[in-house]
Amino acid sequence: MFTMTKRALLAAVAINALLAGSAFAEGLITIIVNDPANPYWKTEGDVAAATAESLGYTAAVSAHKGDTNAESTMIDTAITNKSVAIILDPANADGSIGAVQKAVDAGIPVFLVNAEINKEGLAKAQLVSNNAQGAAMGAQQWVASVGEAGNYAELFGNPADNNAATRSNGYETVLTQYPDLVKAAQEVADWDRTKGHDKMQSILQANPDIIGVIAGNDEMALGAIAALKEAGKLEGVKVGGFDGSPDAVAAITAGEMQYTVLQPVAVFSAEAVKQADSFIKTGATGAATEKQLFDCLLITKDNVDKYTGPFTLSE
């Protein structure tokens, strides 16, 4: 019968404990996204979690679905679980400030992704798409698709998210340069596909002559496309989106959507975790500023074959 010396046994136990605990050695990073039913936010959570785990942390992902009360409860849980950092896609530009403050007061650094809060100096970093740049680029492509004259409609995102206004303002800056393009309708559809569909139905009833729809995100655009199909009007109405989701890319391939503006969510979600890791280990994120903008990319039928994975476009 094989026996081990006491010293060898202790060494083996120590090695096993080290191996077993290596994945947990750096602590827990809590990741809070909006709603993983939307592939954009699912990718955000998946990439952040995978990056955290690759750096030796454990990762816990939850979703507030735009509810600031749920978000606050999740921050409480992160504090109770002694998280070493929080990656948060805030529910509300104003309403999430208190939740971030609560985490900071508990000594937990917070890194915001995708959306910002209306206060600087709380979060260690705010990493967001360059929405103004993306919106201007998308609007220019939209004009190239629909032409320079006619009535059109806009689907607006969640007003509590600053991204909605930034994109809409970006569209407006470009489209007002074409006086014969008339915004016949603007409806709030809260980033949601079903609401995009329903709002599009209402728009069509009041404005049957529209030639295009410019949407604040892909989900609303895809909802509009579904409504246009039902009405037999898709062939005469050009639709543009924003996000770069797999479903939008499929719609471009099918000739149903003219373009989408890809947000580099996979890039900045990973970067947020890397900056959290840097801050935990060195006390600095390594970035020059708190707010960091990541440029968007345009996907059309001409480069859709370079879409190599969710929210990823190869150069």
Short mmCIF file of C-alpha atoms in Angstrom, two decimals:
data_model
loop_
_atom_site.label_atom_id
_atom_site.label_comp_id
_atom_site.label_asym_id
_atom_site.label_seq_id
_atom_site.Cartn_x
_atom_site.Cartn_y
_atom_site.Cartn_z
CA MET A 1 0.00 0.00 0.00
CA PHE A 2 1.34 3.41 -1.02
CA THR A 3 1.91 5.90 1.79
CA MET A 4 3.04 9.51 1.69
CA THR A 5 5.35 11.24 4.12
CA LYS A 6 3.77 14.00 6.14
CA ARG A 7 5.83 16.58 4.27
CA ALA A 8 4.82 15.18 0.85
CA LEU A 9 1.19 15.06 1.92
CA LEU A 10 1.23 18.66 3.03
CA ALA A 11 2.93 19.68 -0.20
CA ALA A 12 0.31 17.85 -2.26
CA VAL A 13 -2.52 19.46 -0.31
CA ALA A 14 -0.97 22.88 -0.80
CA ILE A 15 -0.55 22.33 -4.54
CA ASN A 16 -4.12 21.06 -4.90
CA ALA A 17 -5.45 24.02 -2.95
CA LEU A 18 -3.46 26.38 -5.13
CA LEU A 19 -4.74 24.77 -8.33
CA ALA A 20 -8.32 24.62 -7.10
CA GLY A 21 -8.24 28.17 -5.88
CA SER A 22 -6.37 29.72 -8.76
CA ALA A 23 -9.56 30.69 -10.56
CA PHE A 24 -10.76 32.41 -7.41
CA ALA A 25 -7.50 34.00 -6.33
CA GLU A 26 -8.22 37.50 -7.57
CA GLY A 27 -11.75 37.84 -6.17
CA LEU A 28 -15.23 38.46 -7.54
CA ILE A 29 -16.05 40.92 -10.31
CA THR A 30 -19.77 41.70 -10.49
CA ILE A 31 -21.11 42.51 -13.94
CA ILE A 32 -24.53 44.17 -14.25
CA VAL A 33 -26.01 44.61 -17.74
CA ASN A 34 -29.37 45.83 -18.99
CA ASP A 35 -31.29 42.94 -20.59
CA PRO A 36 -29.54 39.87 -22.08
CA ALA A 37 -32.64 39.17 -24.20
CA ASN A 38 -31.08 41.83 -26.43
CA PRO A 39 -28.00 40.24 -28.10
CA TYR A 40 -26.05 43.46 -27.63
CA TRP A 41 -26.33 43.34 -23.85
CA LYS A 42 -25.82 39.58 -23.80
CA THR A 43 -22.53 40.03 -25.64
CA GLU A 44 -21.59 42.79 -23.19
CA GLY A 45 -22.06 40.46 -20.22
CA ASP A 46 -20.52 37.40 -21.88
CA VAL A 47 -17.37 39.23 -22.97
CA ALA A 48 -16.88 40.96 -19.62
CA ALA A 49 -17.31 37.67 -17.74
CA ALA A 50 -14.94 35.76 -20.03
CA THR A 51 -12.32 38.50 -19.71
CA ALA A 52 -12.62 38.54 -15.92
CA GLU A 53 -12.22 34.78 -15.74
CA SER A 54 -9.23 34.85 -18.09
CA LEU A 55 -7.56 37.24 -15.64
CA GLY A 56 -8.15 34.93 -12.70
CA TYR A 57 -11.33 36.39 -11.22
CA THR A 58 -14.72 34.87 -10.72
CA ALA A 59 -17.55 36.66 -12.51
CA ALA A 60 -21.22 37.07 -11.62
CA VAL A 61 -23.54 38.51 -14.28
CA SER A 62 -27.00 39.92 -13.58
CA ALA A 63 -29.44 42.20 -15.41
CA HIS A 64 -31.51 45.14 -14.15
CA LYS A 65 -33.62 45.47 -17.35
CA GLY A 66 -33.67 49.23 -17.02
CA ASP A 67 -35.10 49.17 -13.49
CA THR A 68 -33.12 51.38 -11.11
CA ASN A 69 -34.61 49.61 -8.07
CA ALA A 70 -33.38 46.26 -9.37
CA GLU A 71 -30.03 47.86 -10.15
CA SER A 72 -29.74 49.17 -6.58
CA THR A 73 -30.50 45.71 -5.18
CA MET A 74 -27.83 44.18 -7.40
CA ILE A 75 -25.30 46.73 -6.16
CA ASP A 76 -26.23 45.75 -2.59
CA THR A 77 -25.59 42.11 -3.49
CA ALA A 78 -22.24 43.00 -5.02
CA ILE A 79 -21.28 44.80 -1.80
CA THR A 80 -22.45 41.90 0.38
CA ASN A 81 -20.47 39.46 -1.76
CA LYS A 82 -17.33 41.60 -1.30
CA SER A 83 -16.82 42.24 -5.00
CA VAL A 84 -13.43 43.64 -5.89
CA ALA A 85 -14.93 45.63 -8.79
CA ILE A 86 -18.26 46.26 -10.49
CA ILE A 87 -18.77 46.52 -14.26
CA LEU A 88 -22.09 48.33 -14.76
CA ASP A 89 -24.21 49.30 -17.74
CA PRO A 90 -26.23 51.95 -15.89
CA ALA A 91 -30.02 51.87 -16.04
CA ASN A 92 -30.48 55.63 -16.02
CA ALA A 93 -28.15 58.57 -16.59
CA ASP A 94 -29.47 60.34 -13.48
CA GLY A 95 -31.17 57.54 -11.56
CA SER A 96 -28.08 55.30 -11.41
CA ILE A 97 -25.87 57.88 -9.70
CA GLY A 98 -27.02 56.80 -6.24
CA ALA A 99 -26.25 53.14 -6.92
CA VAL A 100 -22.75 53.97 -8.12
CA GLN A 101 -22.22 56.21 -5.09
CA LYS A 102 -23.28 53.37 -2.79
CA ALA A 103 -20.68 51.03 -4.28
CA VAL A 104 -17.96 53.67 -4.12
CA ASP A 105 -18.83 54.39 -0.47
CA ALA A 106 -18.35 50.68 0.19
CA GLY A 107 -14.86 50.88 -1.30
CA ILE A 108 -15.68 49.06 -4.55
CA PRO A 109 -14.44 50.65 -7.81
CA VAL A 110 -17.11 50.94 -10.51
CA PHE A 111 -16.47 50.83 -14.25
CA LEU A 112 -19.34 51.91 -16.52
CA VAL A 113 -19.86 50.45 -19.97
CA ASN A 114 -22.10 51.39 -22.90
CA ALA A 115 -24.02 54.16 -21.11
CA GLU A 116 -22.90 57.02 -18.93
CA ILE A 117 -24.15 58.74 -15.80
CA ASN A 118 -24.53 62.48 -15.47
CA LYS A 119 -21.79 62.81 -12.89
CA GLU A 120 -18.04 62.55 -13.25
CA GLY A 121 -15.57 61.53 -10.58
CA LEU A 122 -17.59 58.61 -9.15
CA ALA A 123 -16.84 55.80 -11.59
CA LYS A 124 -13.22 55.00 -12.27
CA ALA A 125 -14.02 54.85 -15.99
CA GLN A 126 -16.93 55.34 -18.37
CA LEU A 127 -16.35 53.40 -21.59
CA VAL A 128 -18.91 54.08 -24.31
CA SER A 129 -19.32 53.99 -28.05
CA ASN A 130 -18.65 57.24 -29.86
CA ASN A 131 -22.37 57.67 -30.46
CA ALA A 132 -22.09 61.07 -32.14
CA GLN A 133 -19.54 59.75 -34.63
CA GLY A 134 -21.57 56.60 -35.25
CA ALA A 135 -24.82 58.51 -35.71
CA ALA A 136 -23.30 60.93 -38.22
CA MET A 137 -21.80 58.05 -40.17
CA GLY A 138 -25.09 56.16 -40.13
CA ALA A 139 -27.12 59.19 -41.20
CA GLN A 140 -24.81 59.80 -44.16
CA GLN A 141 -25.25 56.20 -45.27
CA TRP A 142 -29.01 56.49 -44.74
CA VAL A 143 -29.17 59.51 -47.09
CA ALA A 144 -27.17 57.58 -49.66
CA SER A 145 -29.78 54.83 -49.41
CA VAL A 146 -33.03 56.84 -49.42
CA GLY A 147 -32.05 59.88 -51.46
CA GLU A 148 -32.30 63.58 -50.63
CA ALA A 149 -36.06 64.16 -50.69
CA GLY A 150 -39.16 62.66 -49.09
CA ASN A 151 -40.87 62.06 -45.77
CA TYR A 152 -39.23 59.80 -43.21
CA ALA A 153 -39.68 58.55 -39.65
CA GLU A 154 -37.33 58.17 -36.70
CA LEU A 155 -37.53 55.58 -33.94
CA PHE A 156 -36.04 56.98 -30.73
CA GLY A 157 -34.52 54.92 -27.90
CA ASN A 158 -35.07 55.09 -24.16
CA PRO A 159 -35.07 58.79 -23.12
CA ALA A 160 -33.44 57.88 -19.76
CA ASP A 161 -30.35 56.76 -21.69
CA ASN A 162 -28.19 59.63 -22.96
CA ASN A 163 -27.27 57.51 -25.97
CA ALA A 164 -30.79 57.98 -27.36
CA ALA A 165 -30.52 61.76 -27.54
CA THR A 166 -26.91 61.67 -28.73
CA ARG A 167 -27.80 59.46 -31.67
CA SER A 168 -30.92 61.42 -32.51
CA ASN A 169 -28.97 64.69 -32.42
CA GLY A 170 -26.32 63.13 -34.65
CA TYR A 171 -28.96 62.14 -37.17
CA GLU A 172 -30.48 65.62 -37.00
CA THR A 173 -27.15 67.33 -37.65
CA VAL A 174 -26.74 65.45 -40.91
CA LEU A 175 -30.34 65.23 -42.12
CA THR A 176 -31.16 68.90 -41.64
CA GLN A 177 -28.60 69.61 -44.35
CA TYR A 178 -31.17 68.18 -46.77
CA PRO A 179 -34.21 70.50 -46.64
CA ASP A 180 -36.29 68.21 -48.86
CA LEU A 181 -35.98 65.37 -46.36
CA VAL A 182 -38.85 65.88 -43.92
CA LYS A 183 -39.16 64.13 -40.57
CA ALA A 184 -42.86 63.24 -40.67
CA ALA A 185 -42.81 61.27 -37.40
CA GLN A 186 -40.63 60.52 -34.40
CA GLU A 187 -41.70 57.85 -31.91
CA VAL A 188 -40.09 56.56 -28.71
CA ALA A 189 -39.70 52.77 -28.85
CA ASP A 190 -37.32 52.26 -25.89
CA TRP A 191 -34.73 50.15 -27.78
CA ASP A 192 -37.36 47.37 -28.04
CA ARG A 193 -38.26 45.30 -31.11
CA THR A 194 -41.91 44.82 -30.22
CA LYS A 195 -42.35 48.51 -29.53
CA GLY A 196 -40.55 49.32 -32.77
CA HIS A 197 -43.06 47.13 -34.61
CA ASP A 198 -46.06 48.70 -32.92
CA LYS A 199 -44.83 52.27 -33.34
CA MET A 200 -44.12 51.57 -37.01
CA GLN A 201 -47.69 50.40 -37.51
CA SER A 202 -48.97 53.67 -36.06
CA ILE A 203 -46.55 55.71 -38.14
CA LEU A 204 -47.67 53.99 -41.34
CA GLN A 205 -51.31 54.69 -40.61
CA ALA A 206 -50.63 58.41 -40.28
CA ASN A 207 -47.85 58.66 -42.87
CA PRO A 208 -48.31 56.06 -45.61
CA ASP A 209 -45.92 57.90 -47.93
CA ILE A 210 -42.70 57.65 -45.90
CA ILE A 211 -39.62 56.54 -47.82
CA GLY A 212 -37.33 55.66 -44.94
CA VAL A 213 -36.94 54.85 -41.26
CA ILE A 214 -33.84 55.75 -39.25
CA ALA A 215 -33.70 53.94 -35.92
CA GLY A 216 -31.70 54.47 -32.75
CA ASN A 217 -30.86 50.78 -32.51
CA ASP A 218 -31.20 47.51 -34.41
CA GLU A 219 -33.99 46.06 -32.30
CA MET A 220 -36.31 48.98 -33.11
CA ALA A 221 -35.24 48.83 -36.76
CA LEU A 222 -36.00 45.11 -36.94
CA GLY A 223 -39.41 45.72 -35.40
CA ALA A 224 -40.06 48.38 -38.04
CA ILE A 225 -39.02 45.97 -40.79
CA ALA A 226 -41.51 43.38 -39.50
CA ALA A 227 -44.33 45.96 -39.57
CA LEU A 228 -43.34 47.14 -43.05
CA LYS A 229 -43.38 43.55 -44.29
CA GLU A 230 -46.85 43.02 -42.87
CA ALA A 231 -48.04 46.18 -44.62
CA GLY A 232 -46.41 45.17 -47.91
CA LYS A 233 -44.33 48.35 -47.88
CA LEU A 234 -40.79 47.20 -47.15
CA GLU A 235 -39.68 47.35 -50.77
CA GLY A 236 -40.35 51.09 -50.90
CA VAL A 237 -39.03 52.02 -47.44
CA LYS A 238 -35.32 52.00 -46.54
CA VAL A 239 -34.40 51.18 -42.94
CA GLY A 240 -31.16 51.90 -41.07
CA GLY A 241 -30.12 50.59 -37.65
CA PHE A 242 -27.50 51.00 -34.95
CA ASP A 243 -25.66 48.33 -32.90
CA GLY A 244 -24.31 45.75 -35.36
CA SER A 245 -26.36 42.84 -34.03
CA PRO A 246 -26.37 39.41 -35.72
CA ASP A 247 -30.05 39.78 -36.64
CA ALA A 248 -29.37 43.15 -38.26
CA VAL A 249 -26.50 41.67 -40.24
CA ALA A 250 -28.83 38.89 -41.41
CA ALA A 251 -31.36 41.54 -42.47
CA ILE A 252 -28.66 43.39 -44.45
CA THR A 253 -27.68 40.14 -46.16
CA ALA A 254 -31.34 39.56 -47.02
CA GLY A 255 -31.65 43.08 -48.46
CA GLU A 256 -34.17 44.16 -45.81
CA MET A 257 -31.97 46.64 -43.94
CA GLN A 258 -29.64 49.12 -45.61
CA TYR A 259 -26.95 49.30 -42.95
CA THR A 260 -26.20 49.12 -39.26
CA VAL A 261 -23.67 51.07 -37.21
CA LEU A 262 -21.60 48.58 -35.24
CA GLN A 263 -20.88 49.51 -31.65
CA PRO A 264 -17.60 47.91 -30.50
CA VAL A 265 -19.24 46.43 -27.39
CA ALA A 266 -16.96 43.39 -27.41
CA VAL A 267 -13.96 45.73 -27.35
CA PHE A 268 -14.97 48.12 -24.59
CA SER A 269 -16.51 45.41 -22.38
CA ALA A 270 -13.19 43.58 -22.34
CA GLU A 271 -11.29 46.84 -21.87
CA ALA A 272 -13.41 47.79 -18.84
CA VAL A 273 -12.44 44.56 -17.09
CA LYS A 274 -8.77 45.04 -17.98
CA GLN A 275 -8.88 48.55 -16.51
CA ALA A 276 -10.57 47.16 -13.39
CA ASP A 277 -7.78 44.60 -13.10
CA SER A 278 -5.19 47.35 -13.48
CA PHE A 279 -6.86 49.50 -10.85
CA ILE A 280 -7.14 46.62 -8.38
CA LYS A 281 -3.44 45.82 -8.77
CA THR A 282 -1.89 49.27 -9.22
CA GLY A 283 -4.45 51.86 -8.13
CA ALA A 284 -4.69 53.28 -11.68
CA THR A 285 -6.78 52.30 -14.70
CA GLY A 286 -4.02 53.05 -17.19
CA ALA A 287 -6.39 55.29 -19.18
CA ALA A 288 -5.82 59.02 -19.59
CA THR A 289 -9.42 60.01 -18.88
CA GLU A 290 -12.48 58.74 -17.05
CA LYS A 291 -14.75 58.98 -20.11
CA GLN A 292 -13.45 57.03 -23.07
CA LEU A 293 -15.03 56.94 -26.54
CA PHE A 294 -14.72 53.99 -28.91
CA ASP A 295 -15.41 54.69 -32.58
CA CYS A 296 -18.18 52.82 -34.36
CA LEU A 297 -17.98 51.01 -37.70
CA LEU A 298 -20.42 50.88 -40.60
CA ILE A 299 -21.79 47.58 -41.90
CA THR A 300 -23.43 47.52 -45.34
CA LYS A 301 -23.99 44.90 -48.02
CA ASP A 302 -20.49 45.76 -49.28
CA ASN A 303 -18.64 44.54 -46.17
CA VAL A 304 -21.17 42.32 -44.40
CA ASP A 305 -19.05 39.27 -45.26
CA LYS A 306 -16.39 40.60 -42.87
CA TYR A 307 -18.73 40.18 -39.88
CA THR A 308 -16.91 37.35 -38.13
CA GLY A 309 -18.84 37.10 -34.85
CA PRO A 310 -21.37 38.92 -32.68
CA PHE A 311 -20.55 42.66 -32.84
CA THR A 312 -17.20 41.94 -34.49
CA LEU A 313 -16.09 43.21 -37.90
CA SER A 314 -12.73 42.18 -39.26
CA GLU A 315 -10.71 44.87 -40.99
#
